[in-house]
Coordinates of C-alpha atoms in Angstrom, one line a residue:
X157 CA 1.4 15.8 -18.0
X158 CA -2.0 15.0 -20.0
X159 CA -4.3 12.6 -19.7
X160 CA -3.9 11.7 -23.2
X161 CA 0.1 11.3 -22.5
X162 CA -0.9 7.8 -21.1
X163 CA -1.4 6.5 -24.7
X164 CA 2.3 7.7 -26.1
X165 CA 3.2 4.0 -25.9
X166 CA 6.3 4.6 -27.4
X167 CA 7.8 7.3 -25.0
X168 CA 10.2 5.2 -22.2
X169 CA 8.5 6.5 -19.3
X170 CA 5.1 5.4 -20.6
X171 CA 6.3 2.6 -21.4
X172 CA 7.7 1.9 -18.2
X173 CA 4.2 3.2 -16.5
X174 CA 2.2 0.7 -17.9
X175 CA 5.2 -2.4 -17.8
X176 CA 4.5 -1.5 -14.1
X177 CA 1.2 -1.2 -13.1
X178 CA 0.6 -4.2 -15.0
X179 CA 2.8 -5.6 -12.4
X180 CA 1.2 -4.5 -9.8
X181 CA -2.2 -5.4 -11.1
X182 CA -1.2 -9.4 -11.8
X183 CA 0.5 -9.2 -8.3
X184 CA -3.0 -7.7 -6.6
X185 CA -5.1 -10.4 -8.4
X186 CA -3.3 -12.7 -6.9
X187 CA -3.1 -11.6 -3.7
X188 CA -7.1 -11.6 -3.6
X189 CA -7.7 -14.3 -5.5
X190 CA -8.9 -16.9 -2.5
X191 CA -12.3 -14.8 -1.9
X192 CA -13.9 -14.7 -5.1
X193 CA -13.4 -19.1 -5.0
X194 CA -14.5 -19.2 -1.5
X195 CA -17.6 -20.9 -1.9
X196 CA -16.1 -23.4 -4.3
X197 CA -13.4 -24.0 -1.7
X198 CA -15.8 -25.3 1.0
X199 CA -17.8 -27.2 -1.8
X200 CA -14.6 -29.0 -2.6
X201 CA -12.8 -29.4 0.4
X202 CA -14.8 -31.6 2.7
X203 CA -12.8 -30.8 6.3
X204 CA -12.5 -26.8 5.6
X205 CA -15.5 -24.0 7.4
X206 CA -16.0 -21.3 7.0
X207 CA -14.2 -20.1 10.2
X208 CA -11.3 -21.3 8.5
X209 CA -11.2 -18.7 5.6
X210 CA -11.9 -16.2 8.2
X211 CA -8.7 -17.1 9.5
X212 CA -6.9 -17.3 5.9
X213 CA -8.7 -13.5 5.3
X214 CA -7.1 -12.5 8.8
X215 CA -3.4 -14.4 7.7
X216 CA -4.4 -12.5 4.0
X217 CA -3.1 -9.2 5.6
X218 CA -0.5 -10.3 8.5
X219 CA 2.5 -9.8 7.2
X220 CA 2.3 -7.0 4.3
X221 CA 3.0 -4.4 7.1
X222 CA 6.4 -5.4 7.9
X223 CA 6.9 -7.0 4.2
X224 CA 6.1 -3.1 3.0
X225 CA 9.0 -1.9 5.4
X226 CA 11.7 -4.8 4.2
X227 CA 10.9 -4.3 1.0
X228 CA 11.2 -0.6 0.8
X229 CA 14.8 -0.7 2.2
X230 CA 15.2 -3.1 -0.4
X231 CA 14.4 -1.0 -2.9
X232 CA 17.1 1.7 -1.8
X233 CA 19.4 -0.8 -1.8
X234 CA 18.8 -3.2 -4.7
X235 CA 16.4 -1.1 -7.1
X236 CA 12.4 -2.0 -8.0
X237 CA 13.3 -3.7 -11.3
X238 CA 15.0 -6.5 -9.0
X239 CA 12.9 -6.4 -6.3
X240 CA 10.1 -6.3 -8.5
X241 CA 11.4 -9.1 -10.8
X242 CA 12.1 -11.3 -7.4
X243 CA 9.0 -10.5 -5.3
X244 CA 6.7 -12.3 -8.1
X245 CA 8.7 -14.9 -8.9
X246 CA 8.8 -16.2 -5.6
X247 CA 5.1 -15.4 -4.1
X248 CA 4.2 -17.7 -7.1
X249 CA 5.2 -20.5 -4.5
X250 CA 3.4 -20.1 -1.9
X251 CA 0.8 -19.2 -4.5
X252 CA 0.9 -22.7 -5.7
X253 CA 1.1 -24.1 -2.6
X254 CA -2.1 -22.8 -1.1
X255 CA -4.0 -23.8 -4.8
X256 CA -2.5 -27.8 -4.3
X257 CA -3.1 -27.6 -0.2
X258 CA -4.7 -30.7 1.2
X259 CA -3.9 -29.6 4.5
X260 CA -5.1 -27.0 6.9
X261 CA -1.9 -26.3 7.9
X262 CA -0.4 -26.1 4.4
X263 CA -3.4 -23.7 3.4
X264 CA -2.8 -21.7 6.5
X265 CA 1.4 -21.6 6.2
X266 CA 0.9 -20.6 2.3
X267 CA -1.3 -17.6 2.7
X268 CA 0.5 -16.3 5.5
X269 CA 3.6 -16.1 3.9
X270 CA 1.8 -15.2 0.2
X271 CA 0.5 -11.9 2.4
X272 CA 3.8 -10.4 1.5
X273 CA 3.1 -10.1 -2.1
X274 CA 1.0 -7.0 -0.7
X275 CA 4.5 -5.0 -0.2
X276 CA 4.5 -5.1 -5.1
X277 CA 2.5 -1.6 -4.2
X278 CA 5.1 0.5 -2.9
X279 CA 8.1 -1.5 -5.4
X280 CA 6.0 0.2 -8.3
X281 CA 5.9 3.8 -6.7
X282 CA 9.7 4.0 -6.4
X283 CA 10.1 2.7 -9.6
X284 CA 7.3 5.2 -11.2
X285 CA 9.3 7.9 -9.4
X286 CA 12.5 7.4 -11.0
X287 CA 11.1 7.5 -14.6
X288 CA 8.7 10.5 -14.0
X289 CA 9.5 14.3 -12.6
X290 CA 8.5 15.9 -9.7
X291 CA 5.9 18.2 -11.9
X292 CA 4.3 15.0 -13.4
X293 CA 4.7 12.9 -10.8
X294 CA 1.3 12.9 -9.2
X295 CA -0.4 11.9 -11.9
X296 CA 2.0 9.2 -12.5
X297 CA 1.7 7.5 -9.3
X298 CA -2.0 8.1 -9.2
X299 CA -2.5 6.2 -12.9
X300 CA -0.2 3.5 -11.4
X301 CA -1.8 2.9 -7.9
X302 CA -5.2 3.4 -9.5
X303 CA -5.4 0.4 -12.4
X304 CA -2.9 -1.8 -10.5
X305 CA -5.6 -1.9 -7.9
X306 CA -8.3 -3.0 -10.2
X307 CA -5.9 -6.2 -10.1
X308 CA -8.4 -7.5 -7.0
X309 CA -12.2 -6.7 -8.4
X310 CA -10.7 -8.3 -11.8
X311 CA -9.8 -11.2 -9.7
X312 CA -13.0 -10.9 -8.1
X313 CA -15.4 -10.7 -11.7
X314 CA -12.8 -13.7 -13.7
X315 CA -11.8 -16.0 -11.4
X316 CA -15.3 -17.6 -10.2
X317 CA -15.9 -17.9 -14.5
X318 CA -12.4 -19.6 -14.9
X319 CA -12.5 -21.8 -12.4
X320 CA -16.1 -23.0 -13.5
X321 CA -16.1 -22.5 -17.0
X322 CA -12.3 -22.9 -18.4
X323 CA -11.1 -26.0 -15.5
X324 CA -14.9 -26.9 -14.1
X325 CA -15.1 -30.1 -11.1
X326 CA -14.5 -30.0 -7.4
X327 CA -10.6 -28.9 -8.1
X328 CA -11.3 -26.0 -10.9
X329 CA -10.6 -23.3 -8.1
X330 CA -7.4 -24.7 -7.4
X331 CA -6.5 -24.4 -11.0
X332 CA -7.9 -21.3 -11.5
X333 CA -5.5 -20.0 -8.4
X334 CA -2.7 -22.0 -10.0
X335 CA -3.1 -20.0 -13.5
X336 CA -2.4 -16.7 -12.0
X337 CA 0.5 -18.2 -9.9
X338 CA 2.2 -19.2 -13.0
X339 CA 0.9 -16.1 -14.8
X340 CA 2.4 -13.9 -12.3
X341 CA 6.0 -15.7 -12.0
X342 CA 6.1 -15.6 -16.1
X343 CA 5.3 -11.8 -16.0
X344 CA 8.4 -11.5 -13.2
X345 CA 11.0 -12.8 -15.4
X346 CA 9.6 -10.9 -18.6
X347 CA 9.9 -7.8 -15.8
X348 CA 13.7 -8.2 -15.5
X349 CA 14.6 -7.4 -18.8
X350 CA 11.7 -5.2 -20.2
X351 CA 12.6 -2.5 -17.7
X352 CA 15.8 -0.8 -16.2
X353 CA 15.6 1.7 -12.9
X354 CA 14.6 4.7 -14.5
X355 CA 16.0 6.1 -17.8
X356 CA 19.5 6.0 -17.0
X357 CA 21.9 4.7 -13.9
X358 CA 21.9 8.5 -12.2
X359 CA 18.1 7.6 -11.8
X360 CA 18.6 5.2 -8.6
X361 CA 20.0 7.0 -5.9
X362 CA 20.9 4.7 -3.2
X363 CA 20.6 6.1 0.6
X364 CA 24.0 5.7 2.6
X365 CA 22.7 2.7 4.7
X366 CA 19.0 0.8 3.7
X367 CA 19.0 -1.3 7.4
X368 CA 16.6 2.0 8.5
X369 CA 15.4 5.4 7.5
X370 CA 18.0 8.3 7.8
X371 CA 16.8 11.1 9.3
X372 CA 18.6 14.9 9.9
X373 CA 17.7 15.7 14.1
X374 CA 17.7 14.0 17.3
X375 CA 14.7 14.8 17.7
X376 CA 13.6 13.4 14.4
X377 CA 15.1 10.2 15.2
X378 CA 13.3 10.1 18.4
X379 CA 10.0 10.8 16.2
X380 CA 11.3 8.0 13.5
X381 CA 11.3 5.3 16.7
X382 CA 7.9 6.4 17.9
X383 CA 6.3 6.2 14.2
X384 CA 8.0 2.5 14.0
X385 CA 6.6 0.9 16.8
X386 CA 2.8 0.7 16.0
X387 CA 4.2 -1.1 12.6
X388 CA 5.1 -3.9 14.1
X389 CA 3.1 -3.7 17.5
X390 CA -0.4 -3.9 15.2
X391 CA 0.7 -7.5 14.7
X392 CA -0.6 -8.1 18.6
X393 CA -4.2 -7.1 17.0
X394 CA -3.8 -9.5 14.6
X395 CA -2.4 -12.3 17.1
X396 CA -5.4 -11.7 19.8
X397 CA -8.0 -12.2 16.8
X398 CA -6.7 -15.9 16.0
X399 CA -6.5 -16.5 19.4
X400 CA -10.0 -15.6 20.2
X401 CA -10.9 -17.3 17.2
X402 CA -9.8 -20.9 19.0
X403 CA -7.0 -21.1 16.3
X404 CA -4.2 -20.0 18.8
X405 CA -3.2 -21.4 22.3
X406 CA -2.1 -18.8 25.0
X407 CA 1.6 -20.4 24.5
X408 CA 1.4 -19.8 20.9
X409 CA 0.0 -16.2 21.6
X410 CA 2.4 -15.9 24.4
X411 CA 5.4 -16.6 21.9
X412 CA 4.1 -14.8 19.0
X413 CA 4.1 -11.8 21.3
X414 CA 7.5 -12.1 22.6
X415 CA 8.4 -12.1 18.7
X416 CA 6.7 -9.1 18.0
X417 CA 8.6 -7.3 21.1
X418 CA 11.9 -9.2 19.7
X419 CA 11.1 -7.3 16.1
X420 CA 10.4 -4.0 17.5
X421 CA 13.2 -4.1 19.7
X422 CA 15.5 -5.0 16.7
X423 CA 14.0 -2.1 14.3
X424 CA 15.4 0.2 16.9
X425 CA 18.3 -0.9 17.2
X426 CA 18.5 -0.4 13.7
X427 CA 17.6 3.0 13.9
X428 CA 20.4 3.2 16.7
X429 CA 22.6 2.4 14.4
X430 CA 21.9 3.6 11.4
X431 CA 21.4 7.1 12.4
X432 CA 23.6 7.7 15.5
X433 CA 27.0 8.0 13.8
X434 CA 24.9 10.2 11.1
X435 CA 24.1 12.5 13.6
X436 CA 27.2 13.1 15.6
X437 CA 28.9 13.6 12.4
X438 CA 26.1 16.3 12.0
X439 CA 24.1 16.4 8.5
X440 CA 25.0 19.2 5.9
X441 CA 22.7 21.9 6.1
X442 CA 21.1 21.4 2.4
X443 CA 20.7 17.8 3.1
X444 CA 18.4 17.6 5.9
X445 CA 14.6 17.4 6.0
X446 CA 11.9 17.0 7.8
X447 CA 10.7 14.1 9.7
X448 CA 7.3 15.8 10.4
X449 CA 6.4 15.5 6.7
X450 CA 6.5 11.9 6.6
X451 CA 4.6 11.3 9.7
X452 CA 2.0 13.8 8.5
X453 CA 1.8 11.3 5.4
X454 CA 2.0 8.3 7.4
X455 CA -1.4 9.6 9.3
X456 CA -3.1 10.0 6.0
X457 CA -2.6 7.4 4.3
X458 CA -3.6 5.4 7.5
X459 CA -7.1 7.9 7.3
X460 CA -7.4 7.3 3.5
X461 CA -6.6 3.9 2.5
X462 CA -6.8 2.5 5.7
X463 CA -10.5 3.6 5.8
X464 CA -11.3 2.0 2.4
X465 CA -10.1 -1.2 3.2
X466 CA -12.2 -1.1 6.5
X467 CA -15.4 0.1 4.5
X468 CA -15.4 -1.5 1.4
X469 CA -15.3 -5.1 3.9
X470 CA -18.7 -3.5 5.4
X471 CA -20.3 -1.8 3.2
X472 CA -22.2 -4.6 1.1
X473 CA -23.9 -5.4 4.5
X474 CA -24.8 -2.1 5.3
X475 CA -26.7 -1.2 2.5
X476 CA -28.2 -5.1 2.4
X477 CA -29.6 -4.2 5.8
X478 CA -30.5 -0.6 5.7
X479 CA -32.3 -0.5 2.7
X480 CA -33.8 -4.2 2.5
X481 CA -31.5 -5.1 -0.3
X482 CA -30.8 -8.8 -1.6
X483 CA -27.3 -9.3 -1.0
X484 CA -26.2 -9.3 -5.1
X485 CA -27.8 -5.2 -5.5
X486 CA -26.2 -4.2 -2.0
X487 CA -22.5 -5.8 -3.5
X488 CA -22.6 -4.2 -7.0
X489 CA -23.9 -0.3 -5.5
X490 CA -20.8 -1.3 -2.4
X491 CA -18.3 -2.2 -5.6
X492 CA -18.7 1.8 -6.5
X493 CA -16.8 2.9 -3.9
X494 CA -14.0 1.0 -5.0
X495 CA -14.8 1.2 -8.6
X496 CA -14.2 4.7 -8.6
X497 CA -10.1 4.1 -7.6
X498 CA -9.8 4.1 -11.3
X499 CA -10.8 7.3 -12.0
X500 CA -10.7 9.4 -8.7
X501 CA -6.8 8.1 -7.7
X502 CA -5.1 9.6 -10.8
X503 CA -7.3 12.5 -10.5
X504 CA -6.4 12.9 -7.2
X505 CA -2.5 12.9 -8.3
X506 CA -3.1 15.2 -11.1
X507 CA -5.0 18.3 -9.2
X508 CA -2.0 17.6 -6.7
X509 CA 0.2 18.4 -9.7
X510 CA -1.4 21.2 -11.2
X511 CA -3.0 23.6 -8.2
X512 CA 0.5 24.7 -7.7
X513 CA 0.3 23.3 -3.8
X514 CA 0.7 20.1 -3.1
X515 CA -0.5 20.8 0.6
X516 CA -3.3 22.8 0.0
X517 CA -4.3 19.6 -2.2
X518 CA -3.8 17.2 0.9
X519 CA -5.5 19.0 3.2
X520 CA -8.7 19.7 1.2
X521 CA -8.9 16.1 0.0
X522 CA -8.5 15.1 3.7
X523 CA -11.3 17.6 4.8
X524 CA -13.5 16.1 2.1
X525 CA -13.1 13.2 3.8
X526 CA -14.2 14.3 7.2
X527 CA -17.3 15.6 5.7
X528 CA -17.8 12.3 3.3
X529 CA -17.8 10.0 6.1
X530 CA -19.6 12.7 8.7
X531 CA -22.6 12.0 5.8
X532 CA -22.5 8.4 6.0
X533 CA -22.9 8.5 9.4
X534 CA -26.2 10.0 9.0
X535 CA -27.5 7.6 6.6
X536 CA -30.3 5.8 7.5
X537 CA -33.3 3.6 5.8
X538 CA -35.2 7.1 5.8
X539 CA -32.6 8.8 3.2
X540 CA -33.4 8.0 -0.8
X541 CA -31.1 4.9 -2.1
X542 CA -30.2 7.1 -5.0
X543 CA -28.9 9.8 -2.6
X544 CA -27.1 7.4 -0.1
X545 CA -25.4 6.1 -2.8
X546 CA -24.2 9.7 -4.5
X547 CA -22.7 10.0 -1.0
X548 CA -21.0 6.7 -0.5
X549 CA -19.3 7.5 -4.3
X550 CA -18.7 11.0 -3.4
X551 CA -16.9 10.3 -0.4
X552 CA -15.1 7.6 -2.3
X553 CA -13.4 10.2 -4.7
X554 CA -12.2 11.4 -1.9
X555 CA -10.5 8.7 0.2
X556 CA -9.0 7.9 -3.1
X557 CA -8.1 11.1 -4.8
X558 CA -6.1 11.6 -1.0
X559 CA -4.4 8.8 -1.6
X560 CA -3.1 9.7 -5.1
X561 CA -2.3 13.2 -3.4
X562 CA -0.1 11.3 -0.7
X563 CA 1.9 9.6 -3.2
X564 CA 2.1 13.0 -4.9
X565 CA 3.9 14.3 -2.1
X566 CA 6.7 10.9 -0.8
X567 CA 8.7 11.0 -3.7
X568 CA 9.7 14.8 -3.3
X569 CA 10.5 15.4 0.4
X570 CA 14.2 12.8 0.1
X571 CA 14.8 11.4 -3.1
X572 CA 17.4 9.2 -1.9
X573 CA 15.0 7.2 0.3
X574 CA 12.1 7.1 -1.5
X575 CA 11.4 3.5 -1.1
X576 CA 12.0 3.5 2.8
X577 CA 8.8 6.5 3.3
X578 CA 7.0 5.0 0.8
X579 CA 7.2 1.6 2.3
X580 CA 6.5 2.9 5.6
X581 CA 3.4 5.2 4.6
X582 CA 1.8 2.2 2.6
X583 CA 2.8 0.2 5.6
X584 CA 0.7 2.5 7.7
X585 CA -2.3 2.1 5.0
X586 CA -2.7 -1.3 6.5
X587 CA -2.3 -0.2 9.9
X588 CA -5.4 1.8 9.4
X589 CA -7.1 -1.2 8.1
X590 CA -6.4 -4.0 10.9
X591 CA -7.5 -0.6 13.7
X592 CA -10.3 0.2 11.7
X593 CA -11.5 -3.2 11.3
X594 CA -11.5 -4.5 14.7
X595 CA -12.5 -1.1 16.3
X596 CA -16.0 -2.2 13.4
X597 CA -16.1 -5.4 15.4
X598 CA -17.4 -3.5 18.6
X599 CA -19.4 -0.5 17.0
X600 CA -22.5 0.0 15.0
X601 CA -22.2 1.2 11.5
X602 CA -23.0 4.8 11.8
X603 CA -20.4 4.8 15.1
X604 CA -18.0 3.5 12.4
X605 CA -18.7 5.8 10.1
X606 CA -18.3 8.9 13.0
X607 CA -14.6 7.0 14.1
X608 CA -12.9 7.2 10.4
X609 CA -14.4 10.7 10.0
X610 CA -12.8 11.7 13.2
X611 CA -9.3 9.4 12.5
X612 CA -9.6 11.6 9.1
X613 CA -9.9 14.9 11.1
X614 CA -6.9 14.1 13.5
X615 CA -4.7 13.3 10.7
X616 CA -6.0 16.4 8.4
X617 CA -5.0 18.6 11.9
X618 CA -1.2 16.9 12.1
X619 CA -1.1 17.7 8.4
X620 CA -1.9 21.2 9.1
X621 CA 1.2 21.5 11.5
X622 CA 3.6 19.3 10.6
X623 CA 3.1 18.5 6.4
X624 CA 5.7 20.8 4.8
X625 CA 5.6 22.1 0.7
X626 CA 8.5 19.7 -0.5
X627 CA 11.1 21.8 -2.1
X628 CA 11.5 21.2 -6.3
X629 CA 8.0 20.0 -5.5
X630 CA 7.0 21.3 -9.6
X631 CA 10.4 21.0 -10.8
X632 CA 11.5 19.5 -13.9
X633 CA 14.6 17.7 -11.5
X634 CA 14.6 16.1 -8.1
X635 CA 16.7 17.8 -5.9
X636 CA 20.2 16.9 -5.0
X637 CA 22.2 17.5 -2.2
X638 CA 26.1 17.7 -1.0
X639 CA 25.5 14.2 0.7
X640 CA 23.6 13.0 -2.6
X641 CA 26.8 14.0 -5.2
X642 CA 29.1 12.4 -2.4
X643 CA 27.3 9.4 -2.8
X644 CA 27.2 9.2 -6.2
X645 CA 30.9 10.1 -6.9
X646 CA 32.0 7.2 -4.3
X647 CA 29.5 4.8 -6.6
X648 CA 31.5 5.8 -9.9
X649 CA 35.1 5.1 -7.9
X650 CA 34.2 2.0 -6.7
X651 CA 32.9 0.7 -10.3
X652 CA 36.0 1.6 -11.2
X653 CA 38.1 -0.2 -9.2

């Protein structure tokens, strides 16, 4: 596939590319819409601090990780157009709610619950997978993950001008958070019936149960259990920070705790149950796979994107204080490293679709990003600002070219659920990002820098053993196997009866 593919607006898979990164870019400039209005929040709103946004930031992230594990069994289940279609229709509520909070505990409830809209990313992979082939699909899901992300620093650049300029008074900001609310629920309903699951109804294979991943060993189902429990058991981070930030009582911790052990607890009994009558039945030879594979992703994508959110939250103070900037020249040379997502995360899918390998592609990019971040670490007042900065964006292509080569890689290794490891690599992304953040909260900046280089190099070494070359990994079909046409045939009979 060519670059210059992207403007066939009237070929169905193009078309359907650009319906859904669209979607994904109105659902990410909503879901970081409150930091760009901060200032005018605490101008307007008499009783709110600043240690209150810290909290809302915090409450920003809490439950995408298991919202990105729900969701992607609901997309195995139910298809991305729906869940697609649903997920923005009803994060427009608590949307809303947080822009017409007079509350603390409205404004804390509302973006809490609005941290789910973070799960749009991995509806729009699946969906980009079943219009695209494996030889193209890469680039596909690189182009998609690349613009939809430019969703938050578009939020970031219009939103202060709306609310000032187009609404203007103490409540513009909540009218400027209201617009893309209503914006984003208008574009879900215009979703439902501009788009269909891939170009025709063999496109959506649907896994034989979606309550958990399938897997083809005992062993693999013991790795599947170990892989789950840091998902949920990263919530306890999350809990001890709003606790130490006075906003949580021990009781309140104490419960929330006891949830998170509940949750875990039930996601493997799920697992139990999903997979233990699989098993003793014993899985057709040319349908198995291997687990190792989508832990090997899982670890980069907690390396790659995990260490972008972690870094793009510092770096504007880092080069404010190393190099004597003022703070608005140390944001706009820190927006580079996430500028470059536009460019460098398609790229990143496209070299993984033409250099013949796909894991030769992942683990170069992943080296590169050993050695990116091994160079930040050395920077210092005493380097050249024009040469820190070549760094920072070199490293950035990179951490975001990896990621475009990990989504390069999901939808090939079990076609049937797709949405269930891509919902549990994205998942991981985050995981990355809640470690990586508070590990920053004890560490100097160039200690940071060495821990994400060396969290890069551990999961660049698991890649090395476990990350297999997904079979039909260039072909111009996904592969299907025994259990897949058995599926499929049971589909048709029931639609006929």
């Amino acid at each position: 596939m060519k670059v210059s593919a992207v403007f066939k607006f009237r070929s169905p898979e193009i078309r359907a590319l650009h319906l859904t990164w669209i979607a994904f870019f109105i659902t990410f400039y909503v879901w970081f819409n409150m930091a760009p209005l901060a200032s005018s929040m605490l101008k307007s709103v008499d009783w709110l601090t600043t240690d209150d946004l810290k909290l809302f930031a915090i409450c920003n992230v809490a439950l995408t990780i298991p919202a990105r594990i729900i969701v992607g069994m609901a997309l195995d289940r139910f298809g991305p157009r729906r869940v697609f279609s649903v997920l923005m229709v009803t994060m427009s509520l608590p949307a809303l709610a947080f822009a017409f909070g007079n509350s603390m505990t409205q404004l804390l409830v509302a973006r809490l619950i609005l941290s789910s809209i973070g799960a749009s990313f991995v509806v729009g992979i699946h969906m980009t997978t079943l219009w695209f082939k494996p030889k193209d699909i890469g680039f596909a899901e690189g182009f998609y993950a690349g613009w939809g992300n430019f969703g938050s620093a578009i939020a970031a650049m219009s939103l202060p001008t709306i609310a000032l300029s187009m609404y203007g008074g103490p409540d513009g900001w909540r009218w400027a958070i209201a617009q893309s609310a209503i914006v984003m629920a208008a574009y879900g309903v215009y979703y439902w019936f501009a788009i269909t699951d891939g170009p025709d109804a063999q496109a959506h294979r649907k896994p034989r149960k979606s309550a958990a991943m399938e897997v083809s060993s005992w062993g693999d189902m013991i790795k599947l259990i170990i892989w789950t429990i840091p998902l949920v058991g990263v919530l306890a981070i999350l809990v001890w920070r709003i606790q130490y930030m006075g906003y949580l009582s021990v009781t309140g911790a104490t419960i929330a705790y006891l949830a998170i052990i509940a949750i875990v607890i039930y996601q493997i009994v799920q697992i139990l149950r999903v997979n233990l009558p699989i098993l003793r039945k014993g899985v057709p030879e040319d349908d198995k796979y291997s687990f190792n594979s989508v832990a090997a992703l899982n670890s980069t994508y907690f390396a790659n994107f995990g260490a972008e959110l972690a870094v793009v939250s510092m770096l504007p103070m880092f080069f404010e204080e190393t190099w004597g900037l003022n703070a608005a020249t140390a944001g706009l040379i820190a927006a580079s490293f996430a500028f470059v997502n536009l460019v460098a995360r398609p790229m990143g899918g496209m070299v993984s679709d033409r250099m013949g390998n796909r894991r030769f592609v992942m683990l170069s990019y992943m080296f590169g990003i050993c050695v990116g971040f091994l160079l930040m670490a050395m920077l210092n007042s005493s380097w050249p600002l024009i040469l820190a900065i070549a760094v920072t964006i070199g490293t950035s292509v990179f951490v975001q070219g990896a990621e475009g080569a990990t989504f390069g890689i999901i939808p090939s290794i079990k076609r049937r659920i797709t949405g269930q490891i891509s919902g549990m690599a994205g998942a991981y992304g985050n995981v990355g990002a809640v470690v990586y953040l508070t590990i920053f909260t004890f560490v100097t900046p160039s200690q940071f820098f060495y821990i994400i280089a060396t969290g890069a190099f551990i999961s660049w070494v698991i890649c090395l053993v476990w990350l297999k070359e997904p079979e039909g990994a260039f072909d111009d079909e996904y592969y299907v196997s025994s259990v897949d046409r058995d599926i499929e045939e049971q589909a048709l009979q029931n639609a006929k009866h």
